[in-house]
Amino acid sequence: MTIKDRRIGRPNAHPDDRIDYARLLRQQGDSLGEIATKTGIPKTSPHRYLSPSKSSLENCYKRSR
Protein backbone atom coordinates (compact mmCIF):
# COMPACT_ATOMS: atom_id res chain seq x y z
CA MET A 1 0.00 0.00 0.00
CA THR A 2 1.38 3.39 -0.96
CA ILE A 3 0.66 6.71 0.64
CA LYS A 4 -1.63 7.60 -2.28
CA ASP A 5 -3.95 4.74 -1.28
CA ARG A 6 -4.29 5.91 2.31
CA ARG A 7 -6.71 8.52 3.53
CA ILE A 8 -4.99 11.00 5.81
CA GLY A 9 -6.86 13.05 8.40
CA ARG A 10 -10.15 12.81 10.14
CA PRO A 11 -12.86 10.87 8.28
CA ASN A 12 -15.97 12.69 7.07
CA ALA A 13 -18.71 12.72 9.67
CA HIS A 14 -21.49 12.64 7.08
CA PRO A 15 -21.63 11.06 3.63
CA ASP A 16 -21.39 13.36 0.62
CA ASP A 17 -24.85 12.36 -0.59
CA ARG A 18 -26.41 13.69 2.63
CA ILE A 19 -24.49 16.95 2.28
CA ASP A 20 -25.69 17.30 -1.32
CA TYR A 21 -29.25 16.58 -0.21
CA ALA A 22 -28.93 19.24 2.49
CA ARG A 23 -27.73 21.76 -0.12
CA LEU A 24 -30.71 20.91 -2.32
CA LEU A 25 -33.12 21.36 0.58
CA ARG A 26 -31.53 24.72 1.43
CA GLN A 27 -31.92 25.90 -2.17
CA GLN A 28 -35.59 24.93 -1.93
CA GLY A 29 -35.92 27.18 1.12
CA ASP A 30 -35.96 24.68 3.99
CA SER A 31 -34.75 25.89 7.38
CA LEU A 32 -31.71 24.38 9.08
CA GLY A 33 -34.00 22.60 11.54
CA GLU A 34 -36.01 21.04 8.71
CA ILE A 35 -32.81 20.04 6.92
CA ALA A 36 -31.46 18.43 10.09
CA THR A 37 -34.69 16.47 10.56
CA LYS A 38 -34.85 15.30 6.94
CA THR A 39 -31.17 14.34 6.68
CA GLY A 40 -30.77 12.92 10.18
CA ILE A 41 -27.70 14.97 11.02
CA PRO A 42 -27.43 17.55 13.86
CA LYS A 43 -28.44 21.13 13.11
CA THR A 44 -24.91 22.49 13.53
CA SER A 45 -23.58 20.29 10.74
CA PRO A 46 -25.80 21.62 7.93
CA HIS A 47 -25.06 25.10 9.25
CA ARG A 48 -21.34 24.45 8.84
CA TYR A 49 -21.65 22.86 5.40
CA LEU A 50 -24.13 25.37 3.99
CA SER A 51 -22.60 28.60 5.26
CA PRO A 52 -20.82 30.72 2.66
CA SER A 53 -17.10 30.17 2.37
CA LYS A 54 -14.65 32.71 3.72
CA SER A 55 -13.44 33.61 0.23
CA SER A 56 -16.96 34.44 -0.97
CA LEU A 57 -17.48 36.67 2.07
CA GLU A 58 -14.20 38.44 1.37
CA ASN A 59 -15.27 39.03 -2.24
CA CYS A 60 -18.55 40.58 -1.06
CA TYR A 61 -16.62 42.87 1.26
CA LYS A 62 -14.24 43.94 -1.52
CA ARG A 63 -17.15 44.72 -3.87
CA SER A 64 -18.90 46.90 -1.30
CA ARG A 65 -15.89 49.19 -0.88
mmCIF file of N, CA, C and O in Angstrom:
data_model
loop_
_atom_site.group_PDB
_atom_site.id
_atom_site.type_symbol
_atom_site.label_atom_id
_atom_site.label_comp_id
_atom_site.label_asym_id
_atom_site.label_seq_id
_atom_site.Cartn_x
_atom_site.Cartn_y
_atom_site.Cartn_z
ATOM 1 N N MET A 1 0.840 -1.173 0.000
ATOM 2 C CA MET A 1 0.000 0.000 0.000
ATOM 3 C C MET A 1 0.889 1.242 0.000
ATOM 4 O O MET A 1 1.795 1.362 0.806
ATOM 5 N N THR A 2 0.622 2.152 -0.898
ATOM 6 C CA THR A 2 1.382 3.391 -0.956
ATOM 7 C C THR A 2 0.635 4.484 -0.217
ATOM 8 O O THR A 2 -0.527 4.322 0.154
ATOM 9 N N ILE A 3 1.288 5.580 -0.046
ATOM 10 C CA ILE A 3 0.660 6.713 0.637
ATOM 11 C C ILE A 3 -0.538 7.225 -0.160
ATOM 12 O O ILE A 3 -1.508 7.672 0.416
ATOM 13 N N LYS A 4 -0.510 7.141 -1.470
ATOM 14 C CA LYS A 4 -1.634 7.596 -2.285
ATOM 15 C C LYS A 4 -2.914 6.821 -1.976
ATOM 16 O O LYS A 4 -4.002 7.346 -2.111
ATOM 17 N N ASP A 5 -2.786 5.575 -1.564
ATOM 18 C CA ASP A 5 -3.950 4.736 -1.284
ATOM 19 C C ASP A 5 -4.546 4.987 0.096
ATOM 20 O O ASP A 5 -5.633 4.516 0.385
ATOM 21 N N ARG A 6 -3.842 5.711 0.930
ATOM 22 C CA ARG A 6 -4.291 5.914 2.306
ATOM 23 C C ARG A 6 -4.966 7.264 2.464
ATOM 24 O O ARG A 6 -4.516 8.264 1.921
ATOM 25 N N ARG A 7 -6.040 7.269 3.211
ATOM 26 C CA ARG A 7 -6.708 8.523 3.534
ATOM 27 C C ARG A 7 -6.043 9.096 4.778
ATOM 28 O O ARG A 7 -5.895 8.414 5.792
ATOM 29 N N ILE A 8 -5.659 10.349 4.709
ATOM 30 C CA ILE A 8 -4.988 11.001 5.814
ATOM 31 C C ILE A 8 -5.945 12.024 6.417
ATOM 32 O O ILE A 8 -6.621 12.745 5.701
ATOM 33 N N GLY A 9 -6.005 12.083 7.726
ATOM 34 C CA GLY A 9 -6.855 13.049 8.398
ATOM 35 C C GLY A 9 -8.116 12.421 8.953
ATOM 36 O O GLY A 9 -8.339 11.217 8.853
ATOM 37 N N ARG A 10 -8.921 13.265 9.515
ATOM 38 C CA ARG A 10 -10.155 12.807 10.137
ATOM 39 C C ARG A 10 -11.170 12.398 9.074
ATOM 40 O O ARG A 10 -11.360 13.118 8.096
ATOM 41 N N PRO A 11 -11.858 11.288 9.264
ATOM 42 C CA PRO A 11 -12.861 10.872 8.278
ATOM 43 C C PRO A 11 -14.062 11.811 8.280
ATOM 44 O O PRO A 11 -14.343 12.483 9.283
ATOM 45 N N ASN A 12 -14.773 11.854 7.164
ATOM 46 C CA ASN A 12 -15.965 12.686 7.070
ATOM 47 C C ASN A 12 -17.020 12.177 8.038
ATOM 48 O O ASN A 12 -17.234 10.974 8.164
ATOM 49 N N ALA A 13 -17.683 13.099 8.707
ATOM 50 C CA ALA A 13 -18.705 12.722 9.671
ATOM 51 C C ALA A 13 -19.998 12.320 8.970
ATOM 52 O O ALA A 13 -20.754 11.512 9.486
ATOM 53 N N HIS A 14 -20.247 12.892 7.799
ATOM 54 C CA HIS A 14 -21.490 12.640 7.083
ATOM 55 C C HIS A 14 -21.174 12.344 5.617
ATOM 56 O O HIS A 14 -20.315 13.001 5.025
ATOM 57 N N PRO A 15 -21.883 11.402 5.033
ATOM 58 C CA PRO A 15 -21.631 11.062 3.630
ATOM 59 C C PRO A 15 -21.927 12.242 2.698
ATOM 60 O O PRO A 15 -22.770 13.088 2.990
ATOM 61 N N ASP A 16 -21.220 12.269 1.577
ATOM 62 C CA ASP A 16 -21.386 13.360 0.615
ATOM 63 C C ASP A 16 -22.807 13.443 0.077
ATOM 64 O O ASP A 16 -23.299 14.534 -0.197
ATOM 65 N N ASP A 17 -23.493 12.305 -0.057
ATOM 66 C CA ASP A 17 -24.855 12.356 -0.591
ATOM 67 C C ASP A 17 -25.801 13.080 0.369
ATOM 68 O O ASP A 17 -26.708 13.794 -0.070
ATOM 69 N N ARG A 18 -25.574 12.954 1.664
ATOM 70 C CA ARG A 18 -26.411 13.692 2.626
ATOM 71 C C ARG A 18 -26.123 15.189 2.574
ATOM 72 O O ARG A 18 -27.022 16.003 2.712
ATOM 73 N N ILE A 19 -24.865 15.545 2.390
ATOM 74 C CA ILE A 19 -24.491 16.954 2.279
ATOM 75 C C ILE A 19 -25.126 17.552 1.031
ATOM 76 O O ILE A 19 -25.680 18.650 1.062
ATOM 77 N N ASP A 20 -25.068 16.828 -0.082
ATOM 78 C CA ASP A 20 -25.687 17.303 -1.322
ATOM 79 C C ASP A 20 -27.192 17.449 -1.158
ATOM 80 O O ASP A 20 -27.786 18.412 -1.644
ATOM 81 N N TYR A 21 -27.815 16.496 -0.464
ATOM 82 C CA TYR A 21 -29.251 16.576 -0.212
ATOM 83 C C TYR A 21 -29.576 17.795 0.653
ATOM 84 O O TYR A 21 -30.545 18.507 0.393
ATOM 85 N N ALA A 22 -28.736 18.070 1.643
ATOM 86 C CA ALA A 22 -28.930 19.241 2.494
ATOM 87 C C ALA A 22 -28.819 20.526 1.671
ATOM 88 O O ALA A 22 -29.602 21.463 1.861
ATOM 89 N N ARG A 23 -27.870 20.575 0.746
ATOM 90 C CA ARG A 23 -27.732 21.760 -0.124
ATOM 91 C C ARG A 23 -28.969 21.944 -0.997
ATOM 92 O O ARG A 23 -29.451 23.063 -1.189
ATOM 93 N N LEU A 24 -29.499 20.846 -1.514
ATOM 94 C CA LEU A 24 -30.708 20.906 -2.323
ATOM 95 C C LEU A 24 -31.884 21.431 -1.500
ATOM 96 O O LEU A 24 -32.627 22.305 -1.950
ATOM 97 N N LEU A 25 -32.028 20.913 -0.289
ATOM 98 C CA LEU A 25 -33.119 21.363 0.577
ATOM 99 C C LEU A 25 -32.987 22.845 0.904
ATOM 100 O O LEU A 25 -33.976 23.578 0.951
ATOM 101 N N ARG A 26 -31.757 23.299 1.120
ATOM 102 C CA ARG A 26 -31.531 24.721 1.435
ATOM 103 C C ARG A 26 -31.902 25.602 0.243
ATOM 104 O O ARG A 26 -32.498 26.667 0.408
ATOM 105 N N GLN A 27 -31.561 25.150 -0.966
ATOM 106 C CA GLN A 27 -31.920 25.901 -2.167
ATOM 107 C C GLN A 27 -33.432 25.974 -2.333
ATOM 108 O O GLN A 27 -33.951 26.941 -2.881
ATOM 109 N N GLN A 28 -34.129 24.952 -1.843
ATOM 110 C CA GLN A 28 -35.587 24.931 -1.930
ATOM 111 C C GLN A 28 -36.231 25.756 -0.822
ATOM 112 O O GLN A 28 -37.442 25.894 -0.793
ATOM 113 N N GLY A 29 -35.415 26.281 0.092
ATOM 114 C CA GLY A 29 -35.920 27.181 1.116
ATOM 115 C C GLY A 29 -36.185 26.552 2.468
ATOM 116 O O GLY A 29 -36.773 27.198 3.334
ATOM 117 N N ASP A 30 -35.765 25.325 2.686
ATOM 118 C CA ASP A 30 -35.962 24.683 3.986
ATOM 119 C C ASP A 30 -35.066 25.323 5.037
ATOM 120 O O ASP A 30 -33.959 25.788 4.743
ATOM 121 N N SER A 31 -35.546 25.361 6.274
ATOM 122 C CA SER A 31 -34.747 25.894 7.375
ATOM 123 C C SER A 31 -33.703 24.856 7.800
ATOM 124 O O SER A 31 -33.788 23.685 7.434
ATOM 125 N N LEU A 32 -32.744 25.303 8.600
ATOM 126 C CA LEU A 32 -31.710 24.383 9.079
ATOM 127 C C LEU A 32 -32.312 23.280 9.944
ATOM 128 O O LEU A 32 -31.874 22.139 9.896
ATOM 129 N N GLY A 33 -33.333 23.603 10.726
ATOM 130 C CA GLY A 33 -34.000 22.598 11.540
ATOM 131 C C GLY A 33 -34.687 21.545 10.688
ATOM 132 O O GLY A 33 -34.616 20.343 10.975
ATOM 133 N N GLU A 34 -35.355 21.984 9.621
ATOM 134 C CA GLU A 34 -36.011 21.042 8.711
ATOM 135 C C GLU A 34 -34.979 20.174 7.998
ATOM 136 O O GLU A 34 -35.184 18.973 7.824
ATOM 137 N N ILE A 35 -33.879 20.791 7.601
ATOM 138 C CA ILE A 35 -32.813 20.043 6.925
ATOM 139 C C ILE A 35 -32.232 18.992 7.866
ATOM 140 O O ILE A 35 -32.017 17.851 7.479
ATOM 141 N N ALA A 36 -32.005 19.375 9.114
ATOM 142 C CA ALA A 36 -31.462 18.434 10.093
ATOM 143 C C ALA A 36 -32.417 17.262 10.305
ATOM 144 O O ALA A 36 -31.979 16.109 10.375
ATOM 145 N N THR A 37 -33.703 17.541 10.370
ATOM 146 C CA THR A 37 -34.688 16.474 10.562
ATOM 147 C C THR A 37 -34.731 15.542 9.358
ATOM 148 O O THR A 37 -34.753 14.319 9.504
ATOM 149 N N LYS A 38 -34.725 16.105 8.155
ATOM 150 C CA LYS A 38 -34.847 15.295 6.943
ATOM 151 C C LYS A 38 -33.588 14.496 6.627
ATOM 152 O O LYS A 38 -33.663 13.412 6.061
ATOM 153 N N THR A 39 -32.417 15.032 6.990
ATOM 154 C CA THR A 39 -31.168 14.339 6.678
ATOM 155 C C THR A 39 -30.695 13.455 7.823
ATOM 156 O O THR A 39 -29.867 12.573 7.613
ATOM 157 N N GLY A 40 -31.174 13.718 9.031
ATOM 158 C CA GLY A 40 -30.766 12.918 10.177
ATOM 159 C C GLY A 40 -29.431 13.310 10.767
ATOM 160 O O GLY A 40 -28.825 12.552 11.524
ATOM 161 N N ILE A 41 -28.956 14.505 10.441
ATOM 162 C CA ILE A 41 -27.701 14.971 11.021
ATOM 163 C C ILE A 41 -27.991 16.174 11.922
ATOM 164 O O ILE A 41 -28.974 16.873 11.716
ATOM 165 N N PRO A 42 -27.180 16.438 12.934
ATOM 166 C CA PRO A 42 -27.429 17.545 13.862
ATOM 167 C C PRO A 42 -27.483 18.900 13.152
ATOM 168 O O PRO A 42 -26.884 19.090 12.098
ATOM 169 N N LYS A 43 -28.213 19.835 13.738
ATOM 170 C CA LYS A 43 -28.436 21.135 13.113
ATOM 171 C C LYS A 43 -27.142 21.917 12.876
ATOM 172 O O LYS A 43 -27.046 22.675 11.914
ATOM 173 N N THR A 44 -26.155 21.746 13.710
ATOM 174 C CA THR A 44 -24.907 22.493 13.526
ATOM 175 C C THR A 44 -24.137 22.029 12.301
ATOM 176 O O THR A 44 -23.393 22.808 11.714
ATOM 177 N N SER A 45 -24.310 20.788 11.912
ATOM 178 C CA SER A 45 -23.583 20.286 10.745
ATOM 179 C C SER A 45 -24.073 20.913 9.438
ATOM 180 O O SER A 45 -23.256 21.389 8.653
ATOM 181 N N PRO A 46 -25.375 20.935 9.157
ATOM 182 C CA PRO A 46 -25.799 21.621 7.934
ATOM 183 C C PRO A 46 -25.409 23.097 7.966
ATOM 184 O O PRO A 46 -25.057 23.676 6.942
ATOM 185 N N HIS A 47 -25.450 23.693 9.143
ATOM 186 C CA HIS A 47 -25.061 25.100 9.253
ATOM 187 C C HIS A 47 -23.618 25.286 8.805
ATOM 188 O O HIS A 47 -23.289 26.223 8.078
ATOM 189 N N ARG A 48 -22.756 24.369 9.208
ATOM 190 C CA ARG A 48 -21.339 24.447 8.842
ATOM 191 C C ARG A 48 -21.144 24.210 7.347
ATOM 192 O O ARG A 48 -20.387 24.908 6.691
ATOM 193 N N TYR A 49 -21.826 23.210 6.806
ATOM 194 C CA TYR A 49 -21.650 22.860 5.399
ATOM 195 C C TYR A 49 -22.300 23.856 4.453
ATOM 196 O O TYR A 49 -21.858 24.026 3.330
ATOM 197 N N LEU A 50 -23.362 24.516 4.888
ATOM 198 C CA LEU A 50 -24.127 25.374 3.993
ATOM 199 C C LEU A 50 -23.784 26.847 4.137
ATOM 200 O O LEU A 50 -24.277 27.661 3.373
ATOM 201 N N SER A 51 -22.964 27.198 5.105
ATOM 202 C CA SER A 51 -22.601 28.601 5.257
ATOM 203 C C SER A 51 -21.663 29.007 4.133
ATOM 204 O O SER A 51 -20.909 28.189 3.612
ATOM 205 N N PRO A 52 -21.715 30.278 3.730
ATOM 206 C CA PRO A 52 -20.819 30.725 2.655
ATOM 207 C C PRO A 52 -19.358 30.589 3.061
ATOM 208 O O PRO A 52 -19.023 30.732 4.230
ATOM 209 N N SER A 53 -18.527 30.312 2.086
ATOM 210 C CA SER A 53 -17.099 30.167 2.374
ATOM 211 C C SER A 53 -16.485 31.522 2.689
ATOM 212 O O SER A 53 -17.016 32.564 2.339
ATOM 213 N N LYS A 54 -15.336 31.483 3.342
ATOM 214 C CA LYS A 54 -14.651 32.715 3.724
ATOM 215 C C LYS A 54 -14.279 33.532 2.492
ATOM 216 O O LYS A 54 -14.423 34.741 2.479
ATOM 217 N N SER A 55 -13.859 32.878 1.424
ATOM 218 C CA SER A 55 -13.442 33.612 0.231
ATOM 219 C C SER A 55 -14.625 34.343 -0.400
ATOM 220 O O SER A 55 -14.470 35.455 -0.886
ATOM 221 N N SER A 56 -15.817 33.753 -0.382
ATOM 222 C CA SER A 56 -16.962 34.444 -0.970
ATOM 223 C C SER A 56 -17.356 35.635 -0.108
ATOM 224 O O SER A 56 -17.786 36.665 -0.623
ATOM 225 N N LEU A 57 -17.190 35.530 1.212
ATOM 226 C CA LEU A 57 -17.477 36.669 2.074
ATOM 227 C C LEU A 57 -16.465 37.783 1.850
ATOM 228 O O LEU A 57 -16.827 38.961 1.850
ATOM 229 N N GLU A 58 -15.205 37.427 1.645
ATOM 230 C CA GLU A 58 -14.195 38.436 1.369
ATOM 231 C C GLU A 58 -14.483 39.146 0.057
ATOM 232 O O GLU A 58 -14.316 40.361 -0.061
ATOM 233 N N ASN A 59 -14.937 38.412 -0.964
ATOM 234 C CA ASN A 59 -15.269 39.029 -2.239
ATOM 235 C C ASN A 59 -16.422 39.997 -2.106
ATOM 236 O O ASN A 59 -16.423 41.070 -2.717
ATOM 237 N N CYS A 60 -17.417 39.678 -1.301
ATOM 238 C CA CYS A 60 -18.547 40.577 -1.061
ATOM 239 C C CYS A 60 -18.056 41.860 -0.393
ATOM 240 O O CYS A 60 -18.496 42.949 -0.737
ATOM 241 N N TYR A 61 -17.146 41.723 0.557
ATOM 242 C CA TYR A 61 -16.617 42.874 1.260
ATOM 243 C C TYR A 61 -15.832 43.774 0.304
ATOM 244 O O TYR A 61 -15.962 44.982 0.311
ATOM 245 N N LYS A 62 -15.030 43.158 -0.572
ATOM 246 C CA LYS A 62 -14.237 43.939 -1.517
ATOM 247 C C LYS A 62 -15.130 44.692 -2.494
ATOM 248 O O LYS A 62 -14.860 45.822 -2.863
ATOM 249 N N ARG A 63 -16.232 44.065 -2.924
ATOM 250 C CA ARG A 63 -17.145 44.717 -3.873
ATOM 251 C C ARG A 63 -17.862 45.892 -3.252
ATOM 252 O O ARG A 63 -18.202 46.846 -3.934
ATOM 253 N N SER A 64 -18.133 45.836 -1.948
ATOM 254 C CA SER A 64 -18.901 46.895 -1.299
ATOM 255 C C SER A 64 -18.057 48.145 -1.037
ATOM 256 O O SER A 64 -18.598 49.190 -0.727
ATOM 257 N N ARG A 65 -16.770 48.044 -1.159
ATOM 258 C CA ARG A 65 -15.887 49.193 -0.883
ATOM 259 C C ARG A 65 -15.783 50.105 -2.058
ATOM 260 O O ARG A 65 -15.906 50.002 -3.131
#
